[in-house]
Coordinates of C-alpha atoms in Angstrom, one line a residue:
M1 CA -18.7 -4.1 32.0
G2 CA -19.5 -1.3 29.6
L3 CA -19.5 -1.8 25.9
Y4 CA -16.3 0.2 25.4
D5 CA -14.5 -0.6 28.7
K6 CA -12.2 -3.1 26.9
F7 CA -10.7 -0.1 25.0
T8 CA -9.8 1.8 28.2
R9 CA -6.1 1.1 27.9
L10 CA -6.0 2.0 24.2
A11 CA -7.9 5.3 24.9
N12 CA -5.5 6.2 27.7
Q13 CA -2.5 5.6 25.5
R14 CA -3.9 7.8 22.8
E15 CA -4.9 10.5 25.3
Q16 CA -1.2 10.9 26.2
F17 CA -0.6 12.0 22.7
Q18 CA -3.5 14.4 22.4
T19 CA -3.2 16.5 25.6
S20 CA -1.3 19.3 23.8
G21 CA -0.4 20.3 20.3
L22 CA -1.5 18.9 17.0
N23 CA -3.2 15.5 17.1
P24 CA -1.3 12.9 15.1
F25 CA -4.4 10.6 14.8
G26 CA -6.6 11.6 11.9
T27 CA -4.8 14.9 11.1
C28 CA -6.9 17.2 9.1
I29 CA -5.3 18.6 6.0
D30 CA -7.4 21.7 5.7
E31 CA -6.5 22.3 2.0
V32 CA -4.7 20.4 -0.7
Y33 CA -3.2 22.6 -3.4
S34 CA -1.4 20.1 -5.5
A35 CA 0.2 16.6 -5.3
T36 CA 3.0 18.0 -3.1
E37 CA 1.5 21.0 -1.2
G38 CA -1.3 21.7 1.2
R39 CA -2.3 23.5 4.4
I40 CA -2.7 22.3 8.0
G41 CA -4.2 25.2 10.1
E42 CA -2.3 28.3 9.2
R43 CA 0.8 26.5 8.0
N44 CA 1.5 25.7 4.3
I45 CA 3.2 22.3 4.1
I46 CA 5.0 20.0 1.8
L47 CA 3.0 16.8 1.6
A48 CA 5.7 14.1 2.2
G49 CA 3.4 11.5 3.8
T50 CA 1.1 10.4 1.1
N51 CA 1.0 7.2 -1.2
N52 CA 0.6 9.4 -4.3
Y53 CA 3.7 7.9 -5.8
L54 CA 3.4 9.2 -9.4
G55 CA 1.7 12.5 -8.3
L56 CA -1.4 11.9 -10.4
T57 CA -4.0 13.2 -8.0
F58 CA -4.0 16.6 -9.8
N59 CA -3.4 15.3 -13.4
P60 CA -5.5 17.4 -15.7
E61 CA -6.4 14.4 -17.9
A62 CA -7.6 12.3 -15.0
I63 CA -9.5 15.2 -13.5
A64 CA -11.2 16.1 -16.8
L65 CA -12.3 12.5 -17.4
G66 CA -13.5 12.1 -13.8
Q67 CA -15.5 15.3 -14.1
A68 CA -17.1 14.3 -17.4
A69 CA -18.1 10.9 -15.8
L70 CA -19.6 12.7 -12.8
A71 CA -21.6 14.9 -15.0
S72 CA -22.9 12.2 -17.4
Q73 CA -23.2 9.2 -15.0
G74 CA -23.9 10.8 -11.6
T75 CA -22.3 10.6 -8.2
G76 CA -22.5 6.9 -7.6
T77 CA -23.9 3.6 -8.7
T78 CA -25.9 2.8 -5.6
G79 CA -25.5 -0.9 -6.1
S80 CA -23.1 -3.8 -6.1
R81 CA -21.3 -5.2 -9.1
M82 CA -23.8 -8.1 -9.1
A83 CA -26.8 -5.9 -9.1
N84 CA -26.9 -2.5 -10.9
G85 CA -23.3 -1.5 -10.2
S86 CA -21.5 -2.6 -13.3
Y87 CA -21.3 0.2 -15.8
G88 CA -19.5 0.3 -19.1
G89 CA -16.6 2.0 -17.5
H90 CA -16.2 -0.7 -14.9
L91 CA -16.0 -3.4 -17.6
A92 CA -13.7 -1.3 -19.7
L93 CA -11.4 -0.8 -16.8
E94 CA -11.3 -4.5 -16.1
Q95 CA -10.4 -5.2 -19.7
E96 CA -7.6 -2.5 -19.6
L97 CA -6.2 -3.9 -16.4
A98 CA -6.1 -7.4 -17.8
S99 CA -4.4 -6.1 -20.9
F100 CA -1.9 -4.0 -18.9
F101 CA -0.9 -7.1 -16.9
D102 CA -1.2 -9.5 -19.8
R103 CA -3.6 -11.7 -17.9
P104 CA -6.9 -13.2 -19.0
V105 CA -9.0 -11.7 -16.1
A106 CA -9.2 -8.7 -13.9
I107 CA -11.8 -8.0 -11.3
V108 CA -12.4 -4.5 -9.9
Y109 CA -13.4 -4.0 -6.2
S110 CA -14.5 -0.9 -4.3
T111 CA -11.3 -0.6 -2.3
G112 CA -7.9 -2.3 -2.1
Y113 CA -8.9 -3.6 1.3
T114 CA -12.0 -5.3 -0.1
A115 CA -10.0 -6.6 -3.0
N116 CA -7.8 -8.5 -0.6
L117 CA -10.8 -9.5 1.6
G118 CA -12.8 -10.6 -1.4
V119 CA -10.2 -12.7 -3.1
I120 CA -8.3 -14.1 -0.2
S121 CA -11.2 -14.9 2.1
T122 CA -13.0 -16.8 -0.7
L123 CA -9.9 -18.9 -1.6
A124 CA -8.7 -19.3 2.0
D125 CA -11.6 -21.4 3.3
P126 CA -11.5 -23.7 6.3
N127 CA -9.8 -26.4 4.2
A128 CA -7.0 -24.2 3.2
V129 CA -3.6 -23.4 4.7
V130 CA -2.1 -20.0 4.1
L131 CA 1.5 -19.0 4.7
I132 CA 1.8 -15.2 5.0
D133 CA 4.7 -12.9 5.7
E134 CA 4.3 -11.7 9.3
E135 CA 4.5 -8.1 8.2
C136 CA 1.6 -8.4 5.7
H137 CA -1.2 -5.8 5.7
A138 CA -4.1 -6.1 8.1
S139 CA -6.5 -6.7 5.2
I140 CA -4.6 -9.9 4.4
Y141 CA -4.8 -11.1 8.0
D142 CA -8.5 -10.2 8.2
A143 CA -9.2 -12.0 4.9
C144 CA -7.6 -15.2 6.1
L145 CA -9.5 -15.0 9.4
L146 CA -12.8 -14.4 7.5
G147 CA -12.2 -17.4 5.3
G148 CA -11.4 -19.7 8.2
A149 CA -8.1 -20.9 6.9
Q150 CA -5.2 -22.2 8.9
I151 CA -2.8 -19.3 9.1
I152 CA 1.0 -19.9 9.3
R153 CA 3.2 -16.8 9.6
F154 CA 6.8 -16.9 8.4
R155 CA 9.5 -14.4 9.4
H156 CA 9.5 -11.2 7.4
N157 CA 11.2 -11.5 4.1
D158 CA 12.8 -14.8 5.2
A159 CA 12.5 -17.3 2.4
Q160 CA 14.4 -20.0 4.4
D161 CA 11.8 -19.8 7.2
L162 CA 9.0 -20.1 4.5
E163 CA 10.7 -23.2 3.2
R164 CA 11.0 -24.8 6.6
R165 CA 7.3 -24.3 7.1
M166 CA 6.5 -25.8 3.7
V167 CA 8.6 -28.8 4.5
R168 CA 6.5 -29.3 7.7
L169 CA 3.3 -29.3 5.7
K170 CA 4.5 -32.3 3.7
A171 CA 1.8 -33.3 1.2
R172 CA -0.4 -30.3 2.1
A173 CA 2.3 -27.9 0.7
K174 CA 1.2 -28.5 -2.8
D175 CA -2.1 -26.8 -2.2
A176 CA -0.9 -24.1 0.2
I177 CA -1.5 -20.4 -0.5
I178 CA 1.5 -18.2 -0.1
I179 CA 0.9 -14.5 0.3
V180 CA 3.4 -11.7 0.3
E181 CA 3.6 -8.0 -0.6
G182 CA 5.7 -6.2 -3.2
I183 CA 6.9 -3.1 -1.4
Y184 CA 6.0 -3.2 2.3
S185 CA 4.4 0.0 3.3
M186 CA 6.2 0.7 6.7
L187 CA 9.9 0.0 6.0
G188 CA 9.8 0.2 2.1
D189 CA 11.5 -3.2 1.7
V190 CA 10.5 -5.7 -0.9
A191 CA 9.7 -9.4 -0.8
P192 CA 12.4 -11.9 -1.9
L193 CA 10.2 -13.1 -4.8
V194 CA 12.9 -15.0 -6.7
E195 CA 13.5 -17.2 -3.7
I196 CA 9.8 -17.6 -2.9
V197 CA 9.1 -18.6 -6.5
D198 CA 11.9 -21.2 -6.3
I199 CA 10.2 -22.7 -3.2
K200 CA 6.8 -22.7 -4.9
K201 CA 8.4 -24.6 -7.9
R202 CA 9.9 -27.2 -5.6
F203 CA 7.0 -27.7 -3.1
G204 CA 3.9 -26.6 -5.0
G205 CA 1.3 -24.2 -3.8
Y206 CA -0.2 -20.9 -5.1
L207 CA 1.4 -17.5 -4.9
L208 CA -0.5 -14.2 -4.3
V209 CA 1.3 -10.9 -4.4
D210 CA -0.2 -7.7 -3.1
E211 CA 1.5 -5.1 -5.3
A212 CA -0.4 -2.1 -3.7
H213 CA 2.7 -0.1 -3.1
S214 CA 4.9 -1.4 -5.9
F215 CA 2.3 -1.1 -8.7
G216 CA 3.3 1.8 -11.0
V217 CA 6.5 2.1 -9.0
M218 CA 8.5 -0.9 -10.1
G219 CA 9.0 -3.0 -13.3
S220 CA 9.8 -1.9 -16.8
G221 CA 6.1 -1.4 -17.5
G222 CA 5.1 -0.4 -14.0
R223 CA 3.5 -3.7 -13.2
G224 CA 5.3 -4.1 -9.9
L225 CA 7.9 -6.2 -8.2
A226 CA 7.0 -9.4 -10.0
Q227 CA 7.8 -7.7 -13.3
E228 CA 10.9 -6.1 -11.9
L229 CA 12.3 -9.5 -11.0
G230 CA 11.0 -11.4 -14.0
V231 CA 8.8 -13.8 -12.1
E232 CA 5.3 -12.7 -13.2
Q233 CA 4.5 -16.1 -14.9
D234 CA 4.9 -17.8 -11.5
V235 CA 2.5 -15.5 -9.6
D236 CA -1.0 -16.9 -9.6
I237 CA -2.8 -13.7 -8.6
I238 CA -1.7 -10.1 -8.4
L239 CA -3.7 -7.8 -6.0
G240 CA -3.6 -4.1 -6.0
T241 CA -5.2 -0.8 -5.2
F242 CA -6.3 2.4 -7.0
S243 CA -5.4 4.5 -3.9
K244 CA -1.6 4.8 -4.4
S245 CA -0.1 5.2 -7.9
L246 CA -3.5 5.3 -9.6
A247 CA -4.5 8.2 -7.4
S248 CA -8.1 7.3 -6.7
I249 CA -10.0 4.7 -4.7
G250 CA -10.8 1.1 -5.4
G251 CA -8.9 -2.2 -5.8
F252 CA -8.3 -5.0 -8.3
A253 CA -7.1 -8.6 -8.8
V254 CA -5.7 -10.1 -12.0
G255 CA -5.2 -13.7 -12.7
S256 CA -6.1 -16.7 -14.8
E257 CA -9.3 -17.4 -16.6
A258 CA -10.4 -19.6 -13.7
M259 CA -10.3 -16.6 -11.4
G260 CA -13.4 -15.3 -13.0
V261 CA -15.5 -17.6 -10.8
L262 CA -14.8 -15.3 -7.9
R263 CA -17.3 -12.9 -9.2
Y264 CA -20.0 -15.4 -8.1
S265 CA -18.5 -16.4 -4.8
S266 CA -16.7 -13.3 -3.4
R267 CA -18.9 -11.7 -0.8
P268 CA -17.3 -8.2 -0.8
Y269 CA -17.8 -8.2 -4.6
I270 CA -21.4 -9.3 -4.3
F271 CA -22.5 -7.2 -1.5
T272 CA -20.5 -3.9 -1.6
A273 CA -21.5 -0.9 -3.7
S274 CA -19.3 -0.5 -6.7
P275 CA -16.9 2.4 -7.2
S276 CA -18.4 5.7 -8.5
P277 CA -18.2 6.4 -12.2
S278 CA -15.9 9.4 -11.6
C279 CA -13.4 7.2 -9.7
I280 CA -13.4 4.6 -12.5
A281 CA -12.9 7.2 -15.1
S282 CA -9.9 8.8 -13.4
V283 CA -8.3 5.4 -12.8
R284 CA -8.6 4.6 -16.5
A285 CA -6.9 7.9 -17.3
S286 CA -4.1 7.2 -14.7
L287 CA -3.6 3.7 -16.0
S288 CA -3.1 5.0 -19.5
I289 CA -0.6 7.6 -18.2
I290 CA 1.4 4.9 -16.3
A291 CA 1.6 2.9 -19.5
R292 CA 3.0 5.7 -21.6
R293 CA 4.9 7.8 -19.1
P294 CA 7.9 5.7 -17.8
D295 CA 9.6 9.0 -17.0
L296 CA 7.3 9.3 -14.0
R297 CA 8.9 6.3 -12.4
L298 CA 12.4 7.5 -13.2
K299 CA 11.6 10.9 -11.5
L300 CA 10.0 9.1 -8.5
W301 CA 13.2 7.0 -7.9
H302 CA 15.4 10.0 -8.4
N303 CA 13.5 11.8 -5.7
A304 CA 13.5 8.7 -3.4
T305 CA 17.2 8.4 -3.8
R306 CA 17.8 12.1 -3.1
L307 CA 15.7 12.0 0.1
Y308 CA 17.1 8.8 1.4
Q309 CA 20.8 9.8 0.8
G310 CA 20.1 13.2 2.3
L311 CA 18.6 11.8 5.5
E312 CA 21.3 9.1 5.7
K313 CA 24.0 11.8 5.6
L314 CA 22.3 13.5 8.6
G315 CA 22.8 10.2 10.6
F316 CA 19.1 9.1 10.8
T317 CA 18.3 5.4 11.1
L318 CA 16.4 4.5 7.9
G319 CA 15.0 1.4 6.3
A320 CA 17.5 -0.9 4.7
H321 CA 16.8 -0.1 1.1
I322 CA 16.1 3.0 -1.0
S323 CA 12.4 3.1 -1.8
P324 CA 9.7 5.7 -2.3
V325 CA 8.8 4.9 1.3
V326 CA 11.6 6.4 3.5
P327 CA 11.0 5.5 7.2
V328 CA 13.0 7.4 9.8
V329 CA 13.3 5.4 13.0
T330 CA 13.0 7.4 16.3
A331 CA 14.2 6.4 19.7
S332 CA 10.8 6.6 21.4
K333 CA 7.1 7.4 21.0
E334 CA 7.7 10.8 22.7
D335 CA 10.6 11.7 20.3
G336 CA 8.5 10.6 17.3
L337 CA 5.6 12.9 18.4
R338 CA 7.9 15.8 19.1
Y339 CA 9.7 15.5 15.8
W340 CA 6.4 15.1 13.9
R341 CA 5.0 18.3 15.3
D342 CA 8.3 20.1 14.8
L343 CA 8.3 19.0 11.1
I344 CA 4.8 20.5 10.6
D345 CA 6.0 23.7 12.2
K346 CA 8.8 23.8 9.6
G347 CA 6.3 23.2 6.8
V348 CA 6.7 19.4 6.2
Y349 CA 4.0 16.8 6.8
V350 CA 5.0 13.1 7.2
N351 CA 3.2 10.1 8.9
L352 CA 3.8 9.3 12.5
V353 CA 3.5 5.6 12.8
L354 CA 3.3 4.1 16.3
P355 CA 3.3 0.4 17.3
P356 CA 1.5 -1.9 16.6
A357 CA 1.1 -0.3 13.1
A358 CA 4.9 0.0 12.9
P359 CA 6.8 -3.3 13.0
S360 CA 8.9 -4.6 15.8
G361 CA 7.7 -2.0 18.3
M362 CA 9.3 0.9 16.4
T363 CA 8.1 4.4 16.1
L364 CA 8.5 5.8 12.6
L365 CA 8.4 9.1 10.8
R366 CA 7.2 7.6 7.6
C367 CA 8.1 9.8 4.6
S368 CA 7.0 9.1 1.0
V369 CA 8.0 10.9 -2.1
N370 CA 6.3 11.2 -5.4
A371 CA 7.2 12.1 -9.0
E372 CA 5.8 15.7 -8.6
H373 CA 8.2 16.6 -5.8
S374 CA 10.8 19.1 -7.1
E375 CA 14.4 18.8 -6.0
E376 CA 13.9 22.0 -4.1
Q377 CA 11.1 20.4 -2.1
I378 CA 13.1 17.3 -1.4
D379 CA 15.9 19.5 -0.1
R380 CA 13.5 21.5 2.1
I381 CA 12.4 18.2 3.6
I382 CA 16.0 17.2 4.4
Q383 CA 16.6 20.7 5.8
A384 CA 13.6 20.4 8.1
F385 CA 14.9 17.0 9.4
S386 CA 18.3 18.6 10.0
T387 CA 16.9 20.9 12.6
L388 CA 15.3 18.2 14.7
R389 CA 18.4 17.4 16.8
D390 CA 19.5 21.0 17.2

């Protein structure tokens, strides 16, 4: 058996979608002109498939501070946080994140993936039991597997199913780790945090919330779903990423004073090179903008509502709730691929998401909007979708 023979079926499935036309896997965006516009091949496109929720990738302040850090501190740290990879900017960002979330401790990681891997795998050791929403991100599953914990899945956004499983744990429930997300990235729905917090109060356990897609998007201060629902004090650790609303790359965790011990026991923190100074500088700028520009969130939700309602009027099957993530469900993989290519021909880029990345065997045209989209651009996206069934 060859080294790659076990991937033959996967390779054959992918080949079916690559025989003609634009390849949906690893699409090259040849040029990016702004937070909302780019070019694929010869076609100028509206970018409606990014996670750039507040549109800060081209913010002049963030770019200027990133450029200054690049010039003064170089292209990278060439070392981990435990070695030579902690610069003044890294420490300042951690202090600013802790202050933003009103928590004693924040830890910065190199990516959102490694933030989940570093925190969860360290806590979810072989003696732990972890209850996770079945639709949690791959990084959460990988972290639990790496830590060796017992993994118990509960049905997506089903607090009653979580409660049943906590009951079965009996005395072990008081030490269980419960992990959910804020906004789920495929369907744009949110965790029932109020109900989950109630379960935690009655049975015990520790609650971790990955706010990757809800940070900067929800809450009066942009802190995410937990702030939106008024349950922050009952969340033990909030995890997040710099690659969505903060428009860069990296990840973070915020929590209690005791969480600081993870710096000395979290392998991805100890053994991964730290984020480059320019990334850290741009994140600090974006964090400051989020704190003082609530109007960006208002514009984001205005755009999300406009797109959702426009596609709904056209008769498309969408996610259950209005969200900056607007998934359009297609009847088949073949329809999804055809629609995706047609949209690019009409100047609109969205994500084609196939199973198993899409939940429940669905094929999705995953749209996402940001605060920089104009109403005209939103209407052009809707118009492009209106032609798909002609």
